[in-house]
JSON list of C-alpha atoms in Angstrom, two decimals:
[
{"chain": "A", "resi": 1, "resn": "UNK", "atom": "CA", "xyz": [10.17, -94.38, 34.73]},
{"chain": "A", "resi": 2, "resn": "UNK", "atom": "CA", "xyz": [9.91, -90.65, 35.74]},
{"chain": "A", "resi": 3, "resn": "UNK", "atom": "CA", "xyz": [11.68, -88.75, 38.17]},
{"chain": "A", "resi": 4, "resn": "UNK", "atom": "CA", "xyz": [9.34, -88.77, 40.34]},
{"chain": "A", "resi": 5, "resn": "UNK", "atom": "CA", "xyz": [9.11, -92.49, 41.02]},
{"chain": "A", "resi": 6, "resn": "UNK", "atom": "CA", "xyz": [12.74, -93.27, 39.74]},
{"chain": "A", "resi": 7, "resn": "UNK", "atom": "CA", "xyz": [14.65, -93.67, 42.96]},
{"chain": "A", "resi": 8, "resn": "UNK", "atom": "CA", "xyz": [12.52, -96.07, 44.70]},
{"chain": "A", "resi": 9, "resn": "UNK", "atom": "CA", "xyz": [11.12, -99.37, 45.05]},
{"chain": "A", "resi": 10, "resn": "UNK", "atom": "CA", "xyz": [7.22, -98.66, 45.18]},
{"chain": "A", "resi": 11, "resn": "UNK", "atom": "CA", "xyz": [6.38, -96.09, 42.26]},
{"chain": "A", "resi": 12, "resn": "UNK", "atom": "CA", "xyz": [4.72, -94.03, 44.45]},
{"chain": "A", "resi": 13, "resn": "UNK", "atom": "CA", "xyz": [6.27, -90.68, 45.69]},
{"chain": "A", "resi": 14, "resn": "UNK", "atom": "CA", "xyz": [8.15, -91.26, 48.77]},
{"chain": "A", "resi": 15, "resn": "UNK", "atom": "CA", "xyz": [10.82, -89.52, 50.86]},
{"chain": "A", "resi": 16, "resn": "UNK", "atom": "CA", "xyz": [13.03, -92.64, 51.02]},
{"chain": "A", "resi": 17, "resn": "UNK", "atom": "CA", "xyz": [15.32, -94.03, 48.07]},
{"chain": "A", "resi": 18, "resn": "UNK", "atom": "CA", "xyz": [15.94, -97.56, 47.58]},
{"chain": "A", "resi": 19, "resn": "UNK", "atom": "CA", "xyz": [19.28, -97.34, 49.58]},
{"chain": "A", "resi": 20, "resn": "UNK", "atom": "CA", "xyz": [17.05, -95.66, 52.95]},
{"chain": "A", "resi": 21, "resn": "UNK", "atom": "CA", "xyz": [17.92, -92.18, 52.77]},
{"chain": "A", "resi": 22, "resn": "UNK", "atom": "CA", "xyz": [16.24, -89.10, 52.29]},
{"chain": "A", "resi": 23, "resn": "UNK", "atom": "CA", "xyz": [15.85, -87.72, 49.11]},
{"chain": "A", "resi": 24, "resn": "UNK", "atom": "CA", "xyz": [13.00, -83.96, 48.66]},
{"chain": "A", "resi": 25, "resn": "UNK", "atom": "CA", "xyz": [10.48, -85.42, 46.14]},
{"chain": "A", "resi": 26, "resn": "UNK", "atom": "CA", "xyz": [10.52, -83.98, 42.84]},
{"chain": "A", "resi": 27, "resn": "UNK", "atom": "CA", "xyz": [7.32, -82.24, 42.11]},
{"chain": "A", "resi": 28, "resn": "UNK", "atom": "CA", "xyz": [8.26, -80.88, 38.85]},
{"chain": "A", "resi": 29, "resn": "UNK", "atom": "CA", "xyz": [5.74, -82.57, 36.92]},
{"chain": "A", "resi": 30, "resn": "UNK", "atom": "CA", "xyz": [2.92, -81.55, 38.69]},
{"chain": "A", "resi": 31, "resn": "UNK", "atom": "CA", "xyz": [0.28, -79.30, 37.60]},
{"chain": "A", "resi": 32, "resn": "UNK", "atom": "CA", "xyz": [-0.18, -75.73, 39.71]},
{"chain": "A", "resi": 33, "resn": "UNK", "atom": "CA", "xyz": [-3.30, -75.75, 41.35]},
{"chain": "A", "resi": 34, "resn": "UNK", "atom": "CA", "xyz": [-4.64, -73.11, 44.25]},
{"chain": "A", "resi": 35, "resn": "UNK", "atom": "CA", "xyz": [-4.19, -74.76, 47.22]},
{"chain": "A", "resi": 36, "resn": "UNK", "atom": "CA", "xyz": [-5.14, -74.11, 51.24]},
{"chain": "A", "resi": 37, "resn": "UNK", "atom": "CA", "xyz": [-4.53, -75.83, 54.40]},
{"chain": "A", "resi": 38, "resn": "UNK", "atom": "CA", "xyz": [-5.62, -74.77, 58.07]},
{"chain": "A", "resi": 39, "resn": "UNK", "atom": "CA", "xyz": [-4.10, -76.10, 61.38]},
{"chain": "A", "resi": 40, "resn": "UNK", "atom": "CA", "xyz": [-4.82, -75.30, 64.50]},
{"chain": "A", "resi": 41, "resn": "UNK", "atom": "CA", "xyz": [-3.41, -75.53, 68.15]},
{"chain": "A", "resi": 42, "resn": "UNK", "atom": "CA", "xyz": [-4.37, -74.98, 71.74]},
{"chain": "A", "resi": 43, "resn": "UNK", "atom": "CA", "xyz": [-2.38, -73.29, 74.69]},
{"chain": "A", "resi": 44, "resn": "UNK", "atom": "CA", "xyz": [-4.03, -74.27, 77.53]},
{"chain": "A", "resi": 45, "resn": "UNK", "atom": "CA", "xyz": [-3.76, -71.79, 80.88]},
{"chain": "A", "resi": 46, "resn": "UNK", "atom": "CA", "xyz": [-5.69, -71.12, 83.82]},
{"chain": "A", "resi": 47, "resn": "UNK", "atom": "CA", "xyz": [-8.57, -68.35, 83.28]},
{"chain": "A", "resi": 48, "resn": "UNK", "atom": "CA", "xyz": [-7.00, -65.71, 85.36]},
{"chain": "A", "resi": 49, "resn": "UNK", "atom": "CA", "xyz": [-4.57, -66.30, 82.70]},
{"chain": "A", "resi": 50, "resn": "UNK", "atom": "CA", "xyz": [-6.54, -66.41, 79.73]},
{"chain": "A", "resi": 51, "resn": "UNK", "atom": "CA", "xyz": [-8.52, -63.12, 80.98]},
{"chain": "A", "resi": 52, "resn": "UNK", "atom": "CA", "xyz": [-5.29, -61.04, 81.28]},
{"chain": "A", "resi": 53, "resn": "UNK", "atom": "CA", "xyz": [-4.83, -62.22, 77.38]},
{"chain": "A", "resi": 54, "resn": "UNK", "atom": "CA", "xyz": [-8.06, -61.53, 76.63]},
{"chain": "A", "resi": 55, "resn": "UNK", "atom": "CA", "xyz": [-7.69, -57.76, 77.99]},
{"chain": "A", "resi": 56, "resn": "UNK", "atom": "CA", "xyz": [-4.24, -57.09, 76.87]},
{"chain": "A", "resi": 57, "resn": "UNK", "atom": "CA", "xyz": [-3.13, -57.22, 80.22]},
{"chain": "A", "resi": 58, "resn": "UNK", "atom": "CA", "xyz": [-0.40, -59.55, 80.51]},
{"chain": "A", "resi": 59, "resn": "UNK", "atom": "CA", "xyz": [3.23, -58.12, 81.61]},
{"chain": "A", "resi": 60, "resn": "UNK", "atom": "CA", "xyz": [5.20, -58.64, 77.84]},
{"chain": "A", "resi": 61, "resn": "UNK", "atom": "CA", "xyz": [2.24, -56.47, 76.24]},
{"chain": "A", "resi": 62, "resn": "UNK", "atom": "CA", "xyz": [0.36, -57.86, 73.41]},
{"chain": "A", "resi": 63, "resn": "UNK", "atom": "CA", "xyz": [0.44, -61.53, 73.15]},
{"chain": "A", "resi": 64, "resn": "UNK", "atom": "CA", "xyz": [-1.76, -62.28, 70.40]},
{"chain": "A", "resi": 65, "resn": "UNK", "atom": "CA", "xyz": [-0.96, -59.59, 68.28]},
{"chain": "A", "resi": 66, "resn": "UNK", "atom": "CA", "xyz": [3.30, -60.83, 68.46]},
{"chain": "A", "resi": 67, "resn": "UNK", "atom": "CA", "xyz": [1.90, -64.51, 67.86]},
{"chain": "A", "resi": 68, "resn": "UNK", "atom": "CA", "xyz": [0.04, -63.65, 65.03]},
{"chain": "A", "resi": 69, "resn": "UNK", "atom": "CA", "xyz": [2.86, -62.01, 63.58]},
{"chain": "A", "resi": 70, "resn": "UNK", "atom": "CA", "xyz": [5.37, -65.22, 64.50]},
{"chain": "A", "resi": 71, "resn": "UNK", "atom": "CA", "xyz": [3.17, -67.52, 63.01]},
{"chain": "A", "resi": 72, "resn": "UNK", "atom": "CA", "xyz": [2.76, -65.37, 59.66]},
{"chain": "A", "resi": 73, "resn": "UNK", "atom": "CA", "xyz": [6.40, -65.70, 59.95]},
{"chain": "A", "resi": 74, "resn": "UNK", "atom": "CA", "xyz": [6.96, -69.54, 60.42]},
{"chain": "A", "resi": 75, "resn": "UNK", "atom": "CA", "xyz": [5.05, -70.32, 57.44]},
{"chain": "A", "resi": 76, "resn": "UNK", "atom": "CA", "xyz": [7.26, -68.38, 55.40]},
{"chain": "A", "resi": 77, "resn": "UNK", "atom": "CA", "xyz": [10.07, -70.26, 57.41]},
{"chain": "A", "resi": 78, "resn": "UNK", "atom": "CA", "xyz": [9.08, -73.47, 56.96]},
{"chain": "A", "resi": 79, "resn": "UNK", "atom": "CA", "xyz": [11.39, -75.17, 54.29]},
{"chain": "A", "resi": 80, "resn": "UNK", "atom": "CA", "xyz": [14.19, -73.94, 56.67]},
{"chain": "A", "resi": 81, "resn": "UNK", "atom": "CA", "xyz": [12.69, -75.64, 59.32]},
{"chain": "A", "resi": 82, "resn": "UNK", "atom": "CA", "xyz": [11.48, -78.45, 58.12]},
{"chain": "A", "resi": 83, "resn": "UNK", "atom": "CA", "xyz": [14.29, -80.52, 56.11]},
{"chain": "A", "resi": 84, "resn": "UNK", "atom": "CA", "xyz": [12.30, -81.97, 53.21]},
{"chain": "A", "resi": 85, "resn": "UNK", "atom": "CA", "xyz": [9.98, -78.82, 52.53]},
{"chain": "A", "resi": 86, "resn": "UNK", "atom": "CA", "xyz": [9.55, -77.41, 49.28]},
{"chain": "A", "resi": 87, "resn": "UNK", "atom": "CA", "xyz": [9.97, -73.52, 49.21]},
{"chain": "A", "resi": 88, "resn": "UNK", "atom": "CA", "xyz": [6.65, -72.34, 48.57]},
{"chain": "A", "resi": 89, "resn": "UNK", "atom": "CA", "xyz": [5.20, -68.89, 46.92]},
{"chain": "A", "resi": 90, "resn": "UNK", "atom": "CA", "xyz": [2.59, -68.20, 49.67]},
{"chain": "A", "resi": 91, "resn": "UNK", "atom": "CA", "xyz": [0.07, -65.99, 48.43]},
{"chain": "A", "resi": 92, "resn": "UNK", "atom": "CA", "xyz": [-1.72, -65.75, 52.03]},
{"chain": "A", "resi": 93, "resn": "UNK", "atom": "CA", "xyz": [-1.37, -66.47, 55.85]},
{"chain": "A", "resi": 94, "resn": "UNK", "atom": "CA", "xyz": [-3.78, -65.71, 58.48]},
{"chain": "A", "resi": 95, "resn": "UNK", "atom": "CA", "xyz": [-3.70, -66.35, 61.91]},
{"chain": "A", "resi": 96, "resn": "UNK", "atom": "CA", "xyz": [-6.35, -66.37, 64.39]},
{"chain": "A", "resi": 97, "resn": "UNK", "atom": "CA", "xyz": [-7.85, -67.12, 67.69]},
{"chain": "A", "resi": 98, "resn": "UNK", "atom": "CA", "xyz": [-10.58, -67.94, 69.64]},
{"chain": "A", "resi": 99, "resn": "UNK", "atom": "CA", "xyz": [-10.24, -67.47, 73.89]},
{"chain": "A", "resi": 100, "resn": "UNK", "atom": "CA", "xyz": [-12.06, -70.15, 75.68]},
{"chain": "A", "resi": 101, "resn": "UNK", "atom": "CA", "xyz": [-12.39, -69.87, 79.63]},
{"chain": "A", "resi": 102, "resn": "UNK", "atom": "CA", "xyz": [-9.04, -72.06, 79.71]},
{"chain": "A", "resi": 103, "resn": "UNK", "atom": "CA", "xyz": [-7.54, -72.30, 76.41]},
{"chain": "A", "resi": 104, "resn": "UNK", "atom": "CA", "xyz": [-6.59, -69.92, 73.10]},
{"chain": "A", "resi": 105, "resn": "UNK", "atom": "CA", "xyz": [-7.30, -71.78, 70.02]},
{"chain": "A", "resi": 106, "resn": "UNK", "atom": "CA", "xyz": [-5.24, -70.81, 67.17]},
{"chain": "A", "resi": 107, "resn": "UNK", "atom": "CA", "xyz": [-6.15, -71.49, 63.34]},
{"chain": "A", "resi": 108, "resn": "UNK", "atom": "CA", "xyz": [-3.46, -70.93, 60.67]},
{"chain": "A", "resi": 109, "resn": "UNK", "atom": "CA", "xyz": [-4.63, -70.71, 57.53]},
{"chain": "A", "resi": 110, "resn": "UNK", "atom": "CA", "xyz": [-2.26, -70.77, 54.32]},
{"chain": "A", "resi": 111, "resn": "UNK", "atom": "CA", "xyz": [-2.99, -70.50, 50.68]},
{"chain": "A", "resi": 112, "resn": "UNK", "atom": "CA", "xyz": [-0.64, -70.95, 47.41]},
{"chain": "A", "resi": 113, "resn": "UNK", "atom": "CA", "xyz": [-1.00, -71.57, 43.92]},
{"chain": "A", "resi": 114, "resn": "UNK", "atom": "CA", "xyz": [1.43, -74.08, 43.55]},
{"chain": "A", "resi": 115, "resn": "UNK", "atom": "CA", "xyz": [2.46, -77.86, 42.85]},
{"chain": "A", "resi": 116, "resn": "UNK", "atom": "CA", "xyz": [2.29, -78.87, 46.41]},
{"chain": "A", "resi": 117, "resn": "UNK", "atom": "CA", "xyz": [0.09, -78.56, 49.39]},
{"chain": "A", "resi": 118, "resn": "UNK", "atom": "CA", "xyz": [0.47, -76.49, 52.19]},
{"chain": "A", "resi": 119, "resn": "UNK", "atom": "CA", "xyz": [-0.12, -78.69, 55.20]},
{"chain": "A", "resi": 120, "resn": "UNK", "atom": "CA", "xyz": [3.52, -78.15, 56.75]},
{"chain": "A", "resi": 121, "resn": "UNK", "atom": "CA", "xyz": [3.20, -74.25, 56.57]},
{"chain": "A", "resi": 122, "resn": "UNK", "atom": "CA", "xyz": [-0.22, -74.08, 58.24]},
{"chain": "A", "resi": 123, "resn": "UNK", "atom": "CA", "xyz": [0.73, -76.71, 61.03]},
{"chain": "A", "resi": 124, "resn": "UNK", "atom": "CA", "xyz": [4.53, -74.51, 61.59]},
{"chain": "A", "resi": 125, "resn": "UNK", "atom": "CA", "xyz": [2.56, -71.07, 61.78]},
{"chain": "A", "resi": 126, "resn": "UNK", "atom": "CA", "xyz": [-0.30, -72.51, 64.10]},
{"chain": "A", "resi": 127, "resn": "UNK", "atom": "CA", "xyz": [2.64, -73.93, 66.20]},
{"chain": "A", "resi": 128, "resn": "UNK", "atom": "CA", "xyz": [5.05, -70.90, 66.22]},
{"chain": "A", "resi": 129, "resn": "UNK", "atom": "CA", "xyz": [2.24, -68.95, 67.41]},
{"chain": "A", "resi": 130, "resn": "UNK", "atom": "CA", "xyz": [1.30, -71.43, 70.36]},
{"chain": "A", "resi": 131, "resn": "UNK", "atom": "CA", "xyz": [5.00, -71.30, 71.18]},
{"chain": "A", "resi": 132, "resn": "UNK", "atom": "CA", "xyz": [4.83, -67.35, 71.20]},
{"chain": "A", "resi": 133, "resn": "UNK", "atom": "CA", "xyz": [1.27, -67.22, 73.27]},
{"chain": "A", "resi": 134, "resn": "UNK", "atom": "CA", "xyz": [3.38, -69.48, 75.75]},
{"chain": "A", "resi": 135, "resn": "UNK", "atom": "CA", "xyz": [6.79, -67.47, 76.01]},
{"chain": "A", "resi": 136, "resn": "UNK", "atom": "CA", "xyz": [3.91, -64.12, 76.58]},
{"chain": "A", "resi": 137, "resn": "UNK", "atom": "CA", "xyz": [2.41, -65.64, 79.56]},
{"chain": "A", "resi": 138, "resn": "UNK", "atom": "CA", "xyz": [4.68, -67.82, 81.12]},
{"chain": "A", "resi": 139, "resn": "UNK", "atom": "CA", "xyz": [5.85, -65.23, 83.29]},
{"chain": "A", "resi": 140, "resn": "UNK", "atom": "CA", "xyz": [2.48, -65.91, 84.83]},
{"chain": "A", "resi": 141, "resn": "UNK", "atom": "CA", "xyz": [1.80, -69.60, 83.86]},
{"chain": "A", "resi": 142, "resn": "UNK", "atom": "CA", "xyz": [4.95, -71.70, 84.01]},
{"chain": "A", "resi": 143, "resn": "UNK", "atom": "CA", "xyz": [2.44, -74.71, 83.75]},
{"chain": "A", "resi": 144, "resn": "UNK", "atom": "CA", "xyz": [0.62, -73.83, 80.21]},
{"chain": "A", "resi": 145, "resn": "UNK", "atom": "CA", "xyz": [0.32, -76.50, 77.75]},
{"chain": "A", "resi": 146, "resn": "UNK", "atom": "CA", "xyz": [0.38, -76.46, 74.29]},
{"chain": "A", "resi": 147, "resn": "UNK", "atom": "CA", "xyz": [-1.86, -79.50, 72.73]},
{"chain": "A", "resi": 148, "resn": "UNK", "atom": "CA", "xyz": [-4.07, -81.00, 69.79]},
{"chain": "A", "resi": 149, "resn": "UNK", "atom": "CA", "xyz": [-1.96, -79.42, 67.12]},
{"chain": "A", "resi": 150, "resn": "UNK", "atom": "CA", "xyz": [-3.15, -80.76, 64.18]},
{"chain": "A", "resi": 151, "resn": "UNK", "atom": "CA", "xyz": [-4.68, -80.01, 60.22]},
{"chain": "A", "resi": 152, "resn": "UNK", "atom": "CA", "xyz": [-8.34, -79.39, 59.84]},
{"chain": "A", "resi": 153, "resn": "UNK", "atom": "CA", "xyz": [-8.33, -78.91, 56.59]},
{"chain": "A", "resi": 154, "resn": "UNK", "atom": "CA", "xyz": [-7.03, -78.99, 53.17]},
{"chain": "A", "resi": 155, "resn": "UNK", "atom": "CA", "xyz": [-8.29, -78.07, 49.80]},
{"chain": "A", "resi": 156, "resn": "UNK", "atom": "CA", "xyz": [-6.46, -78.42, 46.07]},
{"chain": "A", "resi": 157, "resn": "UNK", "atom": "CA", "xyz": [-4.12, -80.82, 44.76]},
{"chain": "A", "resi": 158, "resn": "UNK", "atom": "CA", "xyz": [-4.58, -84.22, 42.65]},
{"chain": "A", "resi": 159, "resn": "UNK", "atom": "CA", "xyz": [-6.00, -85.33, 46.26]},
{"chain": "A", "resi": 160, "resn": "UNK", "atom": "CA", "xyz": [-8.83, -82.93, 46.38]},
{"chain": "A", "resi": 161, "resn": "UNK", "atom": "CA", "xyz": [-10.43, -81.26, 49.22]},
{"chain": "A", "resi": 162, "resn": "UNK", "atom": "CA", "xyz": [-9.87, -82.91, 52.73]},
{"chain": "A", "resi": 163, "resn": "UNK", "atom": "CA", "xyz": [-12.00, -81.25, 56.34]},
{"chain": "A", "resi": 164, "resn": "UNK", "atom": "CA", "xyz": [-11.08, -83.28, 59.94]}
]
């Protein structure tokens, strides 16, 4: 048996050992492929809101421009963050948004060549920016929400290409 599947009951890769803890799964003996994931979030505000974020007008200054920046960040972060993470050699992050009449939608988008996918890093920068967008305007929206964070798609990997 490899090391892969040694430490567990199934044969399949797993988080878990036999004895219930948590073990980082060894992805040694995978092959590098190029790999992408994008994520995306929603803050959702009121439009008076949304307008002054629009126009650059909110009272901290620039609120997408320091979110895009944090969420470039997280992804970096993410094995830090995230306890079972591999570190990854990120070749790309971009962050984006699109302003709806009541919401900012925010798409992360991370690329590696690598052994493992890049799921975790797109979801943590498309998060870390939502959180930013909502500590830039909740000196005028104590009430924003931050929803529907989720991946939308994922491409490389023995599991191929994957689009929600």
């Amino acid at each position: 048996m490899d090391a892969v599947t040694a430490d567990n009951d199934h044969g399949a890769l797993t988080h878990l050992r036999r004895d219930g803890t948590a073990q980082m799964v060894d992805v040694s003996g995978k092959p590098e492929t190029t790999r992408e994931a994008t994520a995306t979030a929603t803050v959702r505000s009121t439009a008076e809101v949304l307008a002054l974020l629009g126009s650059g007008g909110l009272p901290k200054g620039d609120a997408l421009a320091v979110a895009r920046v944090a969420g470039i960040m997280a992804a970096k972060k993410t094995p830090e963050l995230i306890p079972l993470c591999h570190p990854l050699p990120i070749s790309k992050v971009t962050v984006d948004f699109e302003l709806g009449p009541e919401t900012v939608d925010i798409l992360a988008t991370v690329k590696t060549r690598g052994v493992t996918g890049v799921e975790m890093e797109a979801l943590t920068a498309a998060s870390v920016a939502a959180l930013s967008v909502y500590d830039m305007i909740k000196a005028v929206d104590k009430h924003a929400v931050l929803t529907d964070i989720k991946v939308l798609a994922k491409s490389g990997g023995k599991s191929g290409d994957w689009a929600l």
